[in-house]
Short mmCIF file of C-alpha atoms and ligand atoms in Angstrom, two decimals:
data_model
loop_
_atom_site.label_atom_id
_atom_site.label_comp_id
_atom_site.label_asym_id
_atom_site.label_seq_id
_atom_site.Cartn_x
_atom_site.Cartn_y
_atom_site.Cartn_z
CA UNK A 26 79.74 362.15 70.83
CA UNK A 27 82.10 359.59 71.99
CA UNK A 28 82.80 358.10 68.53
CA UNK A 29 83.47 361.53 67.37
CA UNK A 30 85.96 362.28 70.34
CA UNK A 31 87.68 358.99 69.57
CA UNK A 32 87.77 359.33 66.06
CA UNK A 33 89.11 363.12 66.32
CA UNK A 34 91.78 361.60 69.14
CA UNK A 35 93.00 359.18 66.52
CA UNK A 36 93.20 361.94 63.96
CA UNK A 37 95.02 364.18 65.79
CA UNK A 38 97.30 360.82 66.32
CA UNK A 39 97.45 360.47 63.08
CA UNK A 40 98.05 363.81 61.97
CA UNK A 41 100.91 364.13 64.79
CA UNK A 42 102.85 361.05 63.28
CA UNK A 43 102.46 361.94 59.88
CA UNK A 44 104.21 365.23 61.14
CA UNK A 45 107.03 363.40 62.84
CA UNK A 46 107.89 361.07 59.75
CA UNK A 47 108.08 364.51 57.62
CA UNK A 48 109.79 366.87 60.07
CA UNK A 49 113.16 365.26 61.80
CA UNK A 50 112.99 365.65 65.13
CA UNK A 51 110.79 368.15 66.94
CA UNK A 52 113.41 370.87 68.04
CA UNK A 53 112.55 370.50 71.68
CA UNK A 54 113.64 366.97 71.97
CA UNK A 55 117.17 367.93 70.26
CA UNK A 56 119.87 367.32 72.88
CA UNK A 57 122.71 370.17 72.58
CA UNK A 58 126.11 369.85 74.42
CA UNK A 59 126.39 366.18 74.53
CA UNK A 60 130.00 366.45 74.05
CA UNK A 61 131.79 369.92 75.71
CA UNK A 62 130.88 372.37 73.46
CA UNK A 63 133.80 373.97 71.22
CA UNK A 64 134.13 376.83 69.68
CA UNK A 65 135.44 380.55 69.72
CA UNK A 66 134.72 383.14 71.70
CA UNK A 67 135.61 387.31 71.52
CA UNK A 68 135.76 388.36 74.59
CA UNK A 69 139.58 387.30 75.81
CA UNK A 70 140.99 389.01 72.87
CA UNK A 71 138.78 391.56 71.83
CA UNK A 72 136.67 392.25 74.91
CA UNK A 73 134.63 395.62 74.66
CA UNK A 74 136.19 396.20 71.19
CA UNK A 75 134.09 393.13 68.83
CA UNK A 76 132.45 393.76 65.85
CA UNK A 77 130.59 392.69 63.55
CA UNK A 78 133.71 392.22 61.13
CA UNK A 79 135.99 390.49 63.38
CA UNK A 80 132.94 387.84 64.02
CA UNK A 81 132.70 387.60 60.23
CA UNK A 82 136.57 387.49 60.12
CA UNK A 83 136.92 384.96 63.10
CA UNK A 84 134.26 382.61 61.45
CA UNK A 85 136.29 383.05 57.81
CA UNK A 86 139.71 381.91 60.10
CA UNK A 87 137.62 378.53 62.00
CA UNK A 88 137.11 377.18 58.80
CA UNK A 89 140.34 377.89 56.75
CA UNK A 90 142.82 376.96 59.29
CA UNK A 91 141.11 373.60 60.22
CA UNK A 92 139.61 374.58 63.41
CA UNK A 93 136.21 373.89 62.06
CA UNK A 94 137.36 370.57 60.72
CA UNK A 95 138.77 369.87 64.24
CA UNK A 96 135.79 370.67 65.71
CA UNK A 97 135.23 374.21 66.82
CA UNK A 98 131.90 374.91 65.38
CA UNK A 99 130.34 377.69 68.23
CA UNK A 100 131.43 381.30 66.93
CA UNK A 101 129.78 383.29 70.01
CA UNK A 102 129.48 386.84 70.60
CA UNK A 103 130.53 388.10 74.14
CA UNK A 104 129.44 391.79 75.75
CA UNK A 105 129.01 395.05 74.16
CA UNK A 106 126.83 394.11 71.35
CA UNK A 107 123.51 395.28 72.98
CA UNK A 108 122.06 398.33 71.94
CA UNK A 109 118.63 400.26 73.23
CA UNK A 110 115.36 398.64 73.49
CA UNK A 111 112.58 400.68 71.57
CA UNK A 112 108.86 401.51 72.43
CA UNK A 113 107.70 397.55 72.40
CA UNK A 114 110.87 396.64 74.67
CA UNK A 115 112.63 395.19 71.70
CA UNK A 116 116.30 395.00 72.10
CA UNK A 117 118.37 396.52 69.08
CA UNK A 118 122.15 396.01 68.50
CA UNK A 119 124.85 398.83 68.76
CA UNK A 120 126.13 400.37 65.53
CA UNK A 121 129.34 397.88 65.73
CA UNK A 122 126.63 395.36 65.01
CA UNK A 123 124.43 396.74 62.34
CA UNK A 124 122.64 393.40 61.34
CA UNK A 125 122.63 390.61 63.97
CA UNK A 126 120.72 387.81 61.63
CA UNK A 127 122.52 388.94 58.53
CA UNK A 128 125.77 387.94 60.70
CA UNK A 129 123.69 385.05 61.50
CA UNK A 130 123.09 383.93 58.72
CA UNK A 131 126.71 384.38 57.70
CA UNK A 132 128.14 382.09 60.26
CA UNK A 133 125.45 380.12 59.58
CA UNK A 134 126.20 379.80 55.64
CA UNK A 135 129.85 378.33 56.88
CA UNK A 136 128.52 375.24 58.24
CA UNK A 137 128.93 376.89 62.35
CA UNK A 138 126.97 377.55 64.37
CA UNK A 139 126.50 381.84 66.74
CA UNK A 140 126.37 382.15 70.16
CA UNK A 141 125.43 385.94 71.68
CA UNK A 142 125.67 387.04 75.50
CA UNK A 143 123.25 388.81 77.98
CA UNK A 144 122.43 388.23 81.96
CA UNK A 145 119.65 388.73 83.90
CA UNK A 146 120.27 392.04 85.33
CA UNK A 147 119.21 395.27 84.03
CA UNK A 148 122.60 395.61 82.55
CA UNK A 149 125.77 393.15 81.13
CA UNK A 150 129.00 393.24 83.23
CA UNK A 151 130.02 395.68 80.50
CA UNK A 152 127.30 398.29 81.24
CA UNK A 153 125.65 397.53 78.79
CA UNK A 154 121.51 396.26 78.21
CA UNK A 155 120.31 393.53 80.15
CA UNK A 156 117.54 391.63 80.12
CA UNK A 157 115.63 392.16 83.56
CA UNK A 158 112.04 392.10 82.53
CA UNK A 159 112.66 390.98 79.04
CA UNK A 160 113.33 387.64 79.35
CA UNK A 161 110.62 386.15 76.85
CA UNK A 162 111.43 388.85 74.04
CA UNK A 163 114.95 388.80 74.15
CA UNK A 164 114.76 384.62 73.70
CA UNK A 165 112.53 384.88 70.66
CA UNK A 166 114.38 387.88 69.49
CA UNK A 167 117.83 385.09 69.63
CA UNK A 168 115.64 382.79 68.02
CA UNK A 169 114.95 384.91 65.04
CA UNK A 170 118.14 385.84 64.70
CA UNK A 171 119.09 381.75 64.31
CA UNK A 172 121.24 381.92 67.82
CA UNK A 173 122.58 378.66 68.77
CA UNK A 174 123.80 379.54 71.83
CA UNK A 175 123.22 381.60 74.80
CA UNK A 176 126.30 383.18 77.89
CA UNK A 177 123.80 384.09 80.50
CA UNK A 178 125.86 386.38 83.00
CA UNK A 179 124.43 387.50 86.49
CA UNK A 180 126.70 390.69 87.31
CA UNK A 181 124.41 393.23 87.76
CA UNK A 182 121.55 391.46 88.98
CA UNK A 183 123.03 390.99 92.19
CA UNK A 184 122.76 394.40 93.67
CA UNK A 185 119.84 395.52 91.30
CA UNK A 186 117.92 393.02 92.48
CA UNK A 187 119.36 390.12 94.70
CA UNK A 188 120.24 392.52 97.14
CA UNK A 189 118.01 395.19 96.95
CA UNK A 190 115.01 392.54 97.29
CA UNK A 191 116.95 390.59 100.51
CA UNK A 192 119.42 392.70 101.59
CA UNK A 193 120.54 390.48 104.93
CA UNK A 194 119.65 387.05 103.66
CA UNK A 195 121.94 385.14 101.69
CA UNK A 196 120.15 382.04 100.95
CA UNK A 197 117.32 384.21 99.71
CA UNK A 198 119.95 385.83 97.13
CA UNK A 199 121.00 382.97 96.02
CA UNK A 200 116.74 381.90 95.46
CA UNK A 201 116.45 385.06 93.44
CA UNK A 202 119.77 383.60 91.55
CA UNK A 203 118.52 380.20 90.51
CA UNK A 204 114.82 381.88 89.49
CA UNK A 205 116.23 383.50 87.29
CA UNK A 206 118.59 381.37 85.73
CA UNK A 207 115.15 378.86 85.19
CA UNK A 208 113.21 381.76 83.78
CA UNK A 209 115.45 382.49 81.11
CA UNK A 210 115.84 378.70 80.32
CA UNK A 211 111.75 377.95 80.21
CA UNK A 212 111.95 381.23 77.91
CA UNK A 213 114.55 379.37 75.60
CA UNK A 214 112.65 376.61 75.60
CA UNK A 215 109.59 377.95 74.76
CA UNK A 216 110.66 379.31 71.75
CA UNK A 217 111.35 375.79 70.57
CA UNK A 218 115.03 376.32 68.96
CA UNK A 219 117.54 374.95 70.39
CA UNK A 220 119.71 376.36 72.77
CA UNK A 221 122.75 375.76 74.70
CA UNK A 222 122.79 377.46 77.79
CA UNK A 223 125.68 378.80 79.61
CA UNK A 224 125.33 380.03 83.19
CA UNK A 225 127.80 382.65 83.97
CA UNK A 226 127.47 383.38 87.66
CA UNK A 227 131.23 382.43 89.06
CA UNK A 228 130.61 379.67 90.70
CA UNK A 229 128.05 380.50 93.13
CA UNK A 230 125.53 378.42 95.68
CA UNK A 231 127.67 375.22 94.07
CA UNK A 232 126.11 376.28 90.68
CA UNK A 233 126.97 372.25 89.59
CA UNK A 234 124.51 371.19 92.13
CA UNK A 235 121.19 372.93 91.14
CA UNK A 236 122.32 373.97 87.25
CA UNK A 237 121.28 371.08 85.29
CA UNK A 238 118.20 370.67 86.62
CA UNK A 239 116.97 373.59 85.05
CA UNK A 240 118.18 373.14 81.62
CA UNK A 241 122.07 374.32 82.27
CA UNK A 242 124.39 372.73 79.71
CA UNK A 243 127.66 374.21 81.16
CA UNK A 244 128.01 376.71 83.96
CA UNK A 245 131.25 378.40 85.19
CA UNK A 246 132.47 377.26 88.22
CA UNK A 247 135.10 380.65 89.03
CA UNK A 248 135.76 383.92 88.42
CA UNK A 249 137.22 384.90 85.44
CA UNK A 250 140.30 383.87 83.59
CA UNK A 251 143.32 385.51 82.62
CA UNK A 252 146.42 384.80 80.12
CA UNK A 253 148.47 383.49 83.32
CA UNK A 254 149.90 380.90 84.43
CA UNK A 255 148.83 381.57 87.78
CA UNK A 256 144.96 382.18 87.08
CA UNK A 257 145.16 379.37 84.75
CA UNK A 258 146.50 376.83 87.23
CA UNK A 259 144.59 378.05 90.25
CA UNK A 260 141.00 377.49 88.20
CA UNK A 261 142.07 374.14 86.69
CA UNK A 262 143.18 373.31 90.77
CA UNK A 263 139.51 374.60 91.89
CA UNK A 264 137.67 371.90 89.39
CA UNK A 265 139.19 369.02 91.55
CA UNK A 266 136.31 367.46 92.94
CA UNK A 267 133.83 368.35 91.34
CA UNK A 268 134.11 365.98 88.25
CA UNK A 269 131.11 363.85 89.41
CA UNK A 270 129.04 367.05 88.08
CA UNK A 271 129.85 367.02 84.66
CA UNK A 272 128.61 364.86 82.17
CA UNK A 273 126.30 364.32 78.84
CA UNK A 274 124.76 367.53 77.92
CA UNK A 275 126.13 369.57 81.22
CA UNK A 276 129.72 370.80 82.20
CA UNK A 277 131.77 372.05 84.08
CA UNK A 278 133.27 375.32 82.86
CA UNK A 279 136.56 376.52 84.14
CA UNK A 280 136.38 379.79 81.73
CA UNK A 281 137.05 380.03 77.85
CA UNK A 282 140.52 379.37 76.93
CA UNK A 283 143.42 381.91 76.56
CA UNK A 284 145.88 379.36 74.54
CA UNK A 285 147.28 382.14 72.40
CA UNK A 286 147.14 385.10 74.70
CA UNK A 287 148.98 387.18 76.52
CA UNK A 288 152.48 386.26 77.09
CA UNK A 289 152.14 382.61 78.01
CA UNK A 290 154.68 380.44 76.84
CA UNK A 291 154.12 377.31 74.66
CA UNK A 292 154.96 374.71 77.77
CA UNK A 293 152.03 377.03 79.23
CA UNK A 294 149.63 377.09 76.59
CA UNK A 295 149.92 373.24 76.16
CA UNK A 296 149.65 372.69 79.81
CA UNK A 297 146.32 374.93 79.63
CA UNK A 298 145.06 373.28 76.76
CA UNK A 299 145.86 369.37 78.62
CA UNK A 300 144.30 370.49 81.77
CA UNK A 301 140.81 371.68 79.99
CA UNK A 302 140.48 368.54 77.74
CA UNK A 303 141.06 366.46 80.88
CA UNK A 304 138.93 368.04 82.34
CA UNK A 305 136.05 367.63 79.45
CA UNK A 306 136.13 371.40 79.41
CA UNK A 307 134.13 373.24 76.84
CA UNK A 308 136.62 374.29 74.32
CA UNK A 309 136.02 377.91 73.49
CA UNK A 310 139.09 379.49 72.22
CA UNK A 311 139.88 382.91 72.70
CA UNK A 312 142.54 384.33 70.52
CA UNK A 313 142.80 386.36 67.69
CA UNK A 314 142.79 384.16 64.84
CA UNK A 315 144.04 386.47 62.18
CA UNK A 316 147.78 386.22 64.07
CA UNK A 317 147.37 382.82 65.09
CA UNK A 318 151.02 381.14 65.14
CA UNK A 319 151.36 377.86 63.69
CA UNK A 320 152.60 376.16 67.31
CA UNK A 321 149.16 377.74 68.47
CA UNK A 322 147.15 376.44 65.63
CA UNK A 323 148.91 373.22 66.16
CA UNK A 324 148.06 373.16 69.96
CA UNK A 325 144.28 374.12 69.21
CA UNK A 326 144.06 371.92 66.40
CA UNK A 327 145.47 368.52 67.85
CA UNK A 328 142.90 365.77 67.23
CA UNK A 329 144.28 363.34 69.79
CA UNK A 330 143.86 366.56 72.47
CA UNK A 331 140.63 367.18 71.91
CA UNK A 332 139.32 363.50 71.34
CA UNK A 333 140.09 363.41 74.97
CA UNK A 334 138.04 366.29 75.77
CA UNK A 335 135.35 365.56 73.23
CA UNK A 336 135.79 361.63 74.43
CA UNK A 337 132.07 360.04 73.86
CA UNK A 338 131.66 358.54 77.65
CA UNK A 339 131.57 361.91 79.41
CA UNK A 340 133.61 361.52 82.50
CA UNK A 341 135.65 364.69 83.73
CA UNK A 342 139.16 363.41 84.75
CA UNK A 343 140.47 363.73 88.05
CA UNK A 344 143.64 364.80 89.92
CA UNK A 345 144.89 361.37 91.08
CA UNK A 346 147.59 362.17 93.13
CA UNK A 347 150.21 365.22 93.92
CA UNK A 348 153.95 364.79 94.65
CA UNK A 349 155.15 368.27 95.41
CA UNK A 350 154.71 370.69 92.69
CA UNK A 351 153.73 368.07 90.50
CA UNK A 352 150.38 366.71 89.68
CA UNK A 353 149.41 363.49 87.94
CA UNK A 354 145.55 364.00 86.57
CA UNK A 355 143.55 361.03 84.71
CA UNK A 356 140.55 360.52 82.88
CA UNK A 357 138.48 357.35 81.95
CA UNK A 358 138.24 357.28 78.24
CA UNK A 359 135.68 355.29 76.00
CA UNK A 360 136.63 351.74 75.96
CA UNK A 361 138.70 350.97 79.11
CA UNK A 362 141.30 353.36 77.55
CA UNK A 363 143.01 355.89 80.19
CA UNK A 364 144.75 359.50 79.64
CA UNK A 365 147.59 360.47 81.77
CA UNK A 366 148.80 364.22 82.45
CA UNK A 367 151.64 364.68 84.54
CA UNK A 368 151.83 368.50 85.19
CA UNK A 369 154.60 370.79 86.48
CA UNK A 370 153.02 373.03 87.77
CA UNK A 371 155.46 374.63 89.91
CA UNK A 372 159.01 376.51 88.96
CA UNK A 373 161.46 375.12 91.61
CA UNK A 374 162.27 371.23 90.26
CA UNK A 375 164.74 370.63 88.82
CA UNK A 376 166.81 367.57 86.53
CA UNK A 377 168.88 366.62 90.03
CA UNK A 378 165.92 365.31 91.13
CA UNK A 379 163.09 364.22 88.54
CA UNK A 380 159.71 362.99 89.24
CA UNK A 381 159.25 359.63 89.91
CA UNK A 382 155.91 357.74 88.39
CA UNK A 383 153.85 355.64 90.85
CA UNK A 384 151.45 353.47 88.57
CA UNK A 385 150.24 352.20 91.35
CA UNK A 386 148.57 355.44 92.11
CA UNK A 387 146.93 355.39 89.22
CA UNK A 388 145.32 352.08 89.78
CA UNK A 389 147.66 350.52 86.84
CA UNK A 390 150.68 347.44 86.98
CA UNK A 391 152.86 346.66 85.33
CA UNK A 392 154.43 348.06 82.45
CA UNK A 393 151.93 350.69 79.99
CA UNK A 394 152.07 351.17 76.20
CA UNK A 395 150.73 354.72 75.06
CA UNK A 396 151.24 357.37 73.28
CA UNK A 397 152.16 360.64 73.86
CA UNK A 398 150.18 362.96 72.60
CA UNK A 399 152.21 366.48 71.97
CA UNK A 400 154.85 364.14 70.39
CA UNK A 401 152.73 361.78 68.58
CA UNK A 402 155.33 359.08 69.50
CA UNK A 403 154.83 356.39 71.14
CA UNK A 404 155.76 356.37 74.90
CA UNK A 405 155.89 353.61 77.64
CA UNK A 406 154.93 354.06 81.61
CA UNK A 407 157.17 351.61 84.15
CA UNK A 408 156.55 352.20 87.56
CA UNK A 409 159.37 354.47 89.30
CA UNK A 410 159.96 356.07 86.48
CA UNK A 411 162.22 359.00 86.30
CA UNK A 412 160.78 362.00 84.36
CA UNK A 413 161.40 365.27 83.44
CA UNK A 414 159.15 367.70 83.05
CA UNK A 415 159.92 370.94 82.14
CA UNK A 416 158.52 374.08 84.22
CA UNK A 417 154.69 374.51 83.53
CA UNK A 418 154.89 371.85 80.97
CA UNK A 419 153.00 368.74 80.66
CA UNK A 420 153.05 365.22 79.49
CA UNK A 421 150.08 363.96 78.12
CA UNK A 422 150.03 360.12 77.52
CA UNK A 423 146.70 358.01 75.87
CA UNK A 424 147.25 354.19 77.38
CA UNK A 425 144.44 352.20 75.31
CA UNK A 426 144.36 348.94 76.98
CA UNK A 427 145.70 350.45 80.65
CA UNK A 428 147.07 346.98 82.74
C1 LIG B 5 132.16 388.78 82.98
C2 LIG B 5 132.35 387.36 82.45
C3 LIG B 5 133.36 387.39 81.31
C4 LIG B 5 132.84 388.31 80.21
C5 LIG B 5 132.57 389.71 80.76
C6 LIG B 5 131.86 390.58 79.75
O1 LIG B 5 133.32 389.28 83.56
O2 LIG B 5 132.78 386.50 83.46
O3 LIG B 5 133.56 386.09 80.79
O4 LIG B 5 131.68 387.77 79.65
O5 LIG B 5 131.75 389.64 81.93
O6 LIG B 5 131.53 391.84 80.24
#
């Protein structure tokens, strides 16, 4: 009895290695998000109107205008593509979506990667079907579809059921919150693809604090964006602090990116576009990519921009230090390198008197060689140094061996 336990223990062994040297690596130990994720993302342009064509169309654009190359590789889905659920609970898409894993497999075919959208209410900030009570099916359903990504957003699950279930106690909302959250990550799990998922709940109970520990690789930590300067400055403000959060695998997520929207100027959408990649922001562009400008493809699509987002040591930058309306924010690159963004964020400075640059501030001494990286020139810091930046404009400077 005992030899044959042994001997069925060391085939099962056996059997289980054989498996490993065949398969690559068993999907549940695949690590997702290790960088911020990038990508693209239809809800700031299209909203409510998507379909399947403009997914097909915006996944056609990410590769021919270099997007893909540059390393937007998430095409995701946002609200409004749910349709009913039928007898057995399983959730069908709306006629603007008339084959969800034939669009799969389209995006798929292009060398990216789909992303879709639901919450945990009984319905999607858009009205639309949720997946309260469906948590299981709807995460297999993704998985035979090939999703690669999931936007989890609470919205209606806070009065359907946060508040209905503990209408005068807080804390207990915020326990119903964070159980659901973990169910619909064990159900992701459990269907052995993986993953990413992204916890869309505005911030709430200091979502940084309790959302990687149940399988969150990026959570938003605000309300939603909008193509102004305003928004767009007042959520990039709100991340200060909390860069100790982010890291390997989880993020911080001030919102998906409006460069291209709206009528912000270019100063604006660079500044945008600095203040997320120092802030190792996921990337997920928003525009419509069948306009796209060339200075917007060229702000999307700058490699030195996004290595400091996508930079390989994981550290969120910080806002060093604040002298009026401007702000001078850093990040700790790979290497002992540094990145530098002074902002103007305000509208009331002027040439007569230009910022002056305290290295000291910044930790550094002495002279610094860099390069600035919406020029592509290179650019060197002294201490005191007069500059001007331009309203809601930005320098952006890469010092690789920071004194
Ligand atoms: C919420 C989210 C947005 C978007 C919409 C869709 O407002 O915060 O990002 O997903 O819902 O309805």
């Amino acid at each position: 009895m005992r030899i044959f336990a042994s001997l069925s223990a060391a085939l099962l062994v056996f059997a289980s290695l054989t498996a490993a040297a065949q398969t690559p690596a068993a999907p549940q130990t695949q690590m997702v998000a290790q960088t911020p994720p990038m990508g693209w993302n239809s809800w700031n342009y299209f909203a409510e109107k998507v379909t399947d064509k403009d997914i097909r169309a915006s996944a056609d654009l990410i590769v021919s205008t270099g997007m893909k190359d540059a390393g937007y590789i998430y095409v995701n889905i946002d609200d409004t593509w749910e349709g009913e659920r039928d007898a057995s609970g399983v959730l069908h898409t709306n006629a603007k979506f008339p084959d969800m894993k034939a669009l799969a497999d389209y995006v798929h075919s292009k060398g990216l990667k789909i992303g879709i959208y639901s919450g945990p209410g009984p319905k999607t900030c858009a009205g639309f079907e949720g997946s309260l009570g469906h948590e299981q099916q709807d995460a297999e359903l993704y998985a035979r579809w090939g999703i690669d990504y999931l936007k989890y957003d609470l919205c209606s699950f806070i009065p359907a059921v946060m508040m209905k279930q503990a209408p005068n106690d807080k804390a207990e909302q915020m326990r119903i919150m964070i159980a659901a959250y973990d169910k619909m990550s064990k159900a992701l799990k459990a269907t052995g693809r993986p993953i990413v998922l992204s916890l869309c709940q505005y911030g709430w109970d200091a979502v940084w604090e309790w959302a990687p520990a149940l399988g969150g690789n990026l959570w938003r930590t605000t309300g939603d964006i909008s193509p102004h300067w305003d928004r767009i400055y007042s959520i990039a403000s709100q991340q200060a602090g909390l860069e100790s959060y982010a890291g390997s695998g989880h993020w911080n997520d001030p919102d998906m990116l409006e460069v291209g929207n709206g009528k912000l100027s270019l100063a604006e959408n660079r500044t945008h576009f600095t203040l997320w990649a120092i802030l190792a922001a996921p990337l997920l562009a928003g525009n419509d990519l069948t306009t796209m400008k060339p200075e917007i493809k060229a702000i999307l699509t700058n490699r030195d921009v996004i290595a400091i987002d996508q930079d390989p040591l994981g550290r969120q930058g910080i806002r060093a230090y604040s002298d009026g309306e401007v702000e001078v924010w850093t990040r700790q690159l790979q290497g002992g390198a540094i990145a530098v963004a002074i902002v103007a964020a305000g509208d009331s400075r002027y040439s007569t008197h230009p910022f002056h640059l305290n290295l000291a501030k910044l930790g550094l001494h002495g002279q610094q060689a860099g390069k600035d990286l919406w020029t592509g020139k290179p650019i060197t810091l002294t201490d005191n140094q007069p500059i001007e930046i331009e309203s809601h404009d930005v320098l952006l400077v890469r010092i690789d061996a920071p004194r």
